[in-house]
PDB file of C-alpha atoms in Angstrom:
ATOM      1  CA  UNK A   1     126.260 -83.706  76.926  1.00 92.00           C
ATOM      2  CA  UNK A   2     125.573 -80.675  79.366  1.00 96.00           C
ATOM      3  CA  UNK A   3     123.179 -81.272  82.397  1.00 97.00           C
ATOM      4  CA  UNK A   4     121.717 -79.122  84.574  1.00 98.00           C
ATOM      5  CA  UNK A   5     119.651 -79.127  87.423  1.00 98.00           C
ATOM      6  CA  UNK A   6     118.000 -76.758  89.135  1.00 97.00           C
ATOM      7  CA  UNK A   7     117.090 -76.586  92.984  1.00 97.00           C
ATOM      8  CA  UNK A   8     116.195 -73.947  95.485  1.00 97.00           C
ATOM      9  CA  UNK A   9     112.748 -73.319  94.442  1.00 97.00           C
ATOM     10  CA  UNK A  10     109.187 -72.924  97.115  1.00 97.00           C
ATOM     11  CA  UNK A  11     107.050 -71.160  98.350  1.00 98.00           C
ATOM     12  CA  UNK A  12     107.658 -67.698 100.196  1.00 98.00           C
ATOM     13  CA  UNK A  13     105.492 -64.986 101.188  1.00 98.00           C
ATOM     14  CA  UNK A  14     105.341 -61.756  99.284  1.00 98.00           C
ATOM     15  CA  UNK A  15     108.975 -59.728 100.006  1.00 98.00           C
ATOM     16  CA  UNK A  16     110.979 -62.543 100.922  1.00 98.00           C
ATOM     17  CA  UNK A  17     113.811 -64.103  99.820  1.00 98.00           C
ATOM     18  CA  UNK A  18     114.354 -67.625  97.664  1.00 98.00           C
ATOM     19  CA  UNK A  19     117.956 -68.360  95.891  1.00 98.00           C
ATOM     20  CA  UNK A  20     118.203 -70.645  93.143  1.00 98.00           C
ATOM     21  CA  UNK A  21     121.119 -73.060  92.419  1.00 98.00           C
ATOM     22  CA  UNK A  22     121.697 -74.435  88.949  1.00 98.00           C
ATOM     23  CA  UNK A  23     124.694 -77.291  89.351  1.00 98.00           C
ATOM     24  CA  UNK A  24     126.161 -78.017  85.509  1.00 98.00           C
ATOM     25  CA  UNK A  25     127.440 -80.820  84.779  1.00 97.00           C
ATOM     26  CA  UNK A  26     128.914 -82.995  81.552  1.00 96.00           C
ATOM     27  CA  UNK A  27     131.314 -80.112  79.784  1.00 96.00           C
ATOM     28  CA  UNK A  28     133.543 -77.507  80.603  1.00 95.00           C
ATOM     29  CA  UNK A  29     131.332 -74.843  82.702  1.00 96.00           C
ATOM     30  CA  UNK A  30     133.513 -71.958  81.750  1.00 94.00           C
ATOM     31  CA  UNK A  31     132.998 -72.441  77.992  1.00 95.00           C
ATOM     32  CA  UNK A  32     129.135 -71.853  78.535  1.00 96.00           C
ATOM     33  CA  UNK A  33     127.314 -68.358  78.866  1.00 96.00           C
ATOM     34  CA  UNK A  34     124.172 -69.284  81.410  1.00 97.00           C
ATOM     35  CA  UNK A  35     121.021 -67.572  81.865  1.00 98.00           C
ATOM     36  CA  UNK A  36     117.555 -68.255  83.824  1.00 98.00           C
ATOM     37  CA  UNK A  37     114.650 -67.979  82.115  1.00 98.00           C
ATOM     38  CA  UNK A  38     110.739 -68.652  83.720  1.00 98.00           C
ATOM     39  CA  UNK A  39     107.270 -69.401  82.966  1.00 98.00           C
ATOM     40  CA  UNK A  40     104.167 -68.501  84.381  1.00 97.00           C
ATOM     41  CA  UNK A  41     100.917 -70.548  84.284  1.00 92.00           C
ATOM     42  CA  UNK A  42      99.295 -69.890  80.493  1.00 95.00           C
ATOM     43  CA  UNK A  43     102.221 -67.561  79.735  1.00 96.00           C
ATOM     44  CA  UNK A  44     105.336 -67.955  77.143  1.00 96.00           C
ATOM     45  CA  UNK A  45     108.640 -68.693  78.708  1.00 97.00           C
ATOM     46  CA  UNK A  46     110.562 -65.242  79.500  1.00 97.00           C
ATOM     47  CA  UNK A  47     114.116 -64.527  80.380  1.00 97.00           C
ATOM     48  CA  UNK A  48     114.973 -63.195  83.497  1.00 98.00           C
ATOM     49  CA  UNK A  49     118.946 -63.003  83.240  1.00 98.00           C
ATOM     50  CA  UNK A  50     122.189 -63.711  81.656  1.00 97.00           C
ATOM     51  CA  UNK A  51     125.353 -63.869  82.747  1.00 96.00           C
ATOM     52  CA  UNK A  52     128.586 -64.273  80.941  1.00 94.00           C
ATOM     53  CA  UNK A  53     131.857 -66.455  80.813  1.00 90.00           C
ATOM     54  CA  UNK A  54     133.119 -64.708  83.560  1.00 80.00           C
ATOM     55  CA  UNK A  55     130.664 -63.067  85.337  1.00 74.00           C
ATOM     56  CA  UNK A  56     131.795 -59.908  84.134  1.00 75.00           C
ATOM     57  CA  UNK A  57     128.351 -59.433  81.934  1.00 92.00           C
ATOM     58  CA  UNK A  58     125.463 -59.718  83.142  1.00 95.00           C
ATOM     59  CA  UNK A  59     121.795 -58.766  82.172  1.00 96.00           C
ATOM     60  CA  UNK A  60     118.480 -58.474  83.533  1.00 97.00           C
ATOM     61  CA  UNK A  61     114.670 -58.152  82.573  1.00 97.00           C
ATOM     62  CA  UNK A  62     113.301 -55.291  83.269  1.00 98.00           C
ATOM     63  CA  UNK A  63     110.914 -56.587  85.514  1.00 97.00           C
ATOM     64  CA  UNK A  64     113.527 -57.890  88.021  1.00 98.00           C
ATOM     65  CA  UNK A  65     116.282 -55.396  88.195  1.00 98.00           C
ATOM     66  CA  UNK A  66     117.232 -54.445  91.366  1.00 97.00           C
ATOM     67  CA  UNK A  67     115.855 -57.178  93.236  1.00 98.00           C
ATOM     68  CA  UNK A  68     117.171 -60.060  91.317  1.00 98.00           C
ATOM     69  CA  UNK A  69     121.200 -61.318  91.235  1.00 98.00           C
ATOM     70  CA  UNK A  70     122.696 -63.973  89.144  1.00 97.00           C
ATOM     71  CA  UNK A  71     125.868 -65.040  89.455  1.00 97.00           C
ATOM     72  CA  UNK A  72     128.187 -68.213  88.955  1.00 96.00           C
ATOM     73  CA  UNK A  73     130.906 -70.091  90.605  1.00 96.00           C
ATOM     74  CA  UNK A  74     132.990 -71.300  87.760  1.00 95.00           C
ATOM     75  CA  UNK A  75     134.956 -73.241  90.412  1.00 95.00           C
ATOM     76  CA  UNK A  76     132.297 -75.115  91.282  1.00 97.00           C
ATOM     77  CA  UNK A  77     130.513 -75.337  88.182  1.00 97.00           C
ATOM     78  CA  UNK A  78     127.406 -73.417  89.808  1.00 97.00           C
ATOM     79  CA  UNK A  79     125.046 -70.773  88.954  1.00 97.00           C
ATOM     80  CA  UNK A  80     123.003 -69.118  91.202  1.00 98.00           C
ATOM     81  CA  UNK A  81     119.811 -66.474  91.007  1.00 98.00           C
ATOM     82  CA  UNK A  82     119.099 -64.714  94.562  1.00 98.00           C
ATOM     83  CA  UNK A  83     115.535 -63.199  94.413  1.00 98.00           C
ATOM     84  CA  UNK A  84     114.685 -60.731  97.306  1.00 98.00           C
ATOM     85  CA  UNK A  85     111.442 -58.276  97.516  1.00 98.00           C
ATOM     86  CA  UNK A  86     109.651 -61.547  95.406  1.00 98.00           C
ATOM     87  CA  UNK A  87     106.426 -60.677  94.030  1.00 98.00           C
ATOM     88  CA  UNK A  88     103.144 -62.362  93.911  1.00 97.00           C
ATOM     89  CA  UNK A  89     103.958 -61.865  89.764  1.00 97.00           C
ATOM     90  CA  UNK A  90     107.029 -64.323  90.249  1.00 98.00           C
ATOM     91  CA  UNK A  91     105.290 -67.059  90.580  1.00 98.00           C
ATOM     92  CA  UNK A  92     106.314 -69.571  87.986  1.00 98.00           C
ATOM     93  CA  UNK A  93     108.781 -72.316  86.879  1.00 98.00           C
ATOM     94  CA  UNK A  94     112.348 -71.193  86.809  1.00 98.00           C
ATOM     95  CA  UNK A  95     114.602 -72.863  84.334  1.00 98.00           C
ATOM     96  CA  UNK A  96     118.846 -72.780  84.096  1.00 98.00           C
ATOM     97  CA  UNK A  97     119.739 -72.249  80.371  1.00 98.00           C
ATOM     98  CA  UNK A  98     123.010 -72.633  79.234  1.00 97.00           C
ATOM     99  CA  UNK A  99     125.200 -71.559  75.819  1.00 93.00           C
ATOM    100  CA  UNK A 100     122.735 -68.836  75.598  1.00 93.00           C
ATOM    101  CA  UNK A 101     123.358 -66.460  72.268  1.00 89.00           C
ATOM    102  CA  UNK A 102     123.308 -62.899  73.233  1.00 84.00           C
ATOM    103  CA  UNK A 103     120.885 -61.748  71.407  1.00 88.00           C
ATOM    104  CA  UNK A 104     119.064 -63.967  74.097  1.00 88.00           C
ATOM    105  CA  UNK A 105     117.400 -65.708  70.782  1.00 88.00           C
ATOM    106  CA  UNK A 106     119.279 -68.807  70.967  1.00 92.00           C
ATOM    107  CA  UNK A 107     119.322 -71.553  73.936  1.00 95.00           C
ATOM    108  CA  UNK A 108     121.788 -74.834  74.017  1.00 94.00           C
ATOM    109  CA  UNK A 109     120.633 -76.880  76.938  1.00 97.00           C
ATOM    110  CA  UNK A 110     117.718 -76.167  79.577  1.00 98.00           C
ATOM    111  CA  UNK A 111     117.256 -77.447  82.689  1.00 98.00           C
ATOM    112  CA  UNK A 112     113.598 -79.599  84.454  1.00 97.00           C
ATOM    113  CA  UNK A 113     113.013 -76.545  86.150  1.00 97.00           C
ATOM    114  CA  UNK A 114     112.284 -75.824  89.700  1.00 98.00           C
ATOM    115  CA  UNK A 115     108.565 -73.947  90.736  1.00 98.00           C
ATOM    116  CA  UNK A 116     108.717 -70.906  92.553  1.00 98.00           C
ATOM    117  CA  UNK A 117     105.544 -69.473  94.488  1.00 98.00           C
ATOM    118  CA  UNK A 118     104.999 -66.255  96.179  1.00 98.00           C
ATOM    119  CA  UNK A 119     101.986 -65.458  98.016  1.00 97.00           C
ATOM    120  CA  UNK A 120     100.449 -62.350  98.425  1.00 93.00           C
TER     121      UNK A 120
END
């Protein structure tokens, strides 16, 4: 059964920095497209990006490109999401999603999440 756990989370002050770590565990990392997806207080859970086997396809929401990088370390079974120039209108709970369709549509396995705060 895939795990994954999320870490990296706080709070920051408007235009800093936080980097999330998502560690994978229980199957084959490589086999598994991951994404992060988050939600805000009273508000539906929203993706935020995707990345592919081999990080060679990513994706972003609107709302975050250009300040927002995923990536993965398939050697270490690791994905990451560094945020820079956060916004108070980040503020939520981030969740690691893995075997995600690409439509987006689909999710296999989510993670607790991890609560990220930005203060204006």
């Amino acid at each position: 059964q895939v795990q994954l756990v999320e870490s990296g989370g706080g709070l920051v002050q408007a235009g800093g920095s936080l980097r999330l770590s998502c560690t994978f565990s229980g199957r084959t990392f490589t086999r598994y497209t991951m994404a992060w997806f988050r939600q805000a207080p009273g508000q539906e859970r929203e993706f935020v990006a995707y990345i592919g086997y081999w990080s060679g396809s990513t994706q972003y929401a609107d709302s975050v490109k250009g300040r927002f990088t995923i990536s993965r370390d398939n050697a270490k079974s690791m994905m990451y999401l560094q945020m820079n120039s956060l916004k108070p209108e980040d503020t939520a709970v981030y969740y690691c999603a893995a075997d995600v369709s690409g439509s987006l549509s689909s999710v296999g396995f989510w993670g607790q999440g991890t609560q990220v705060t930005v203060s204006s």
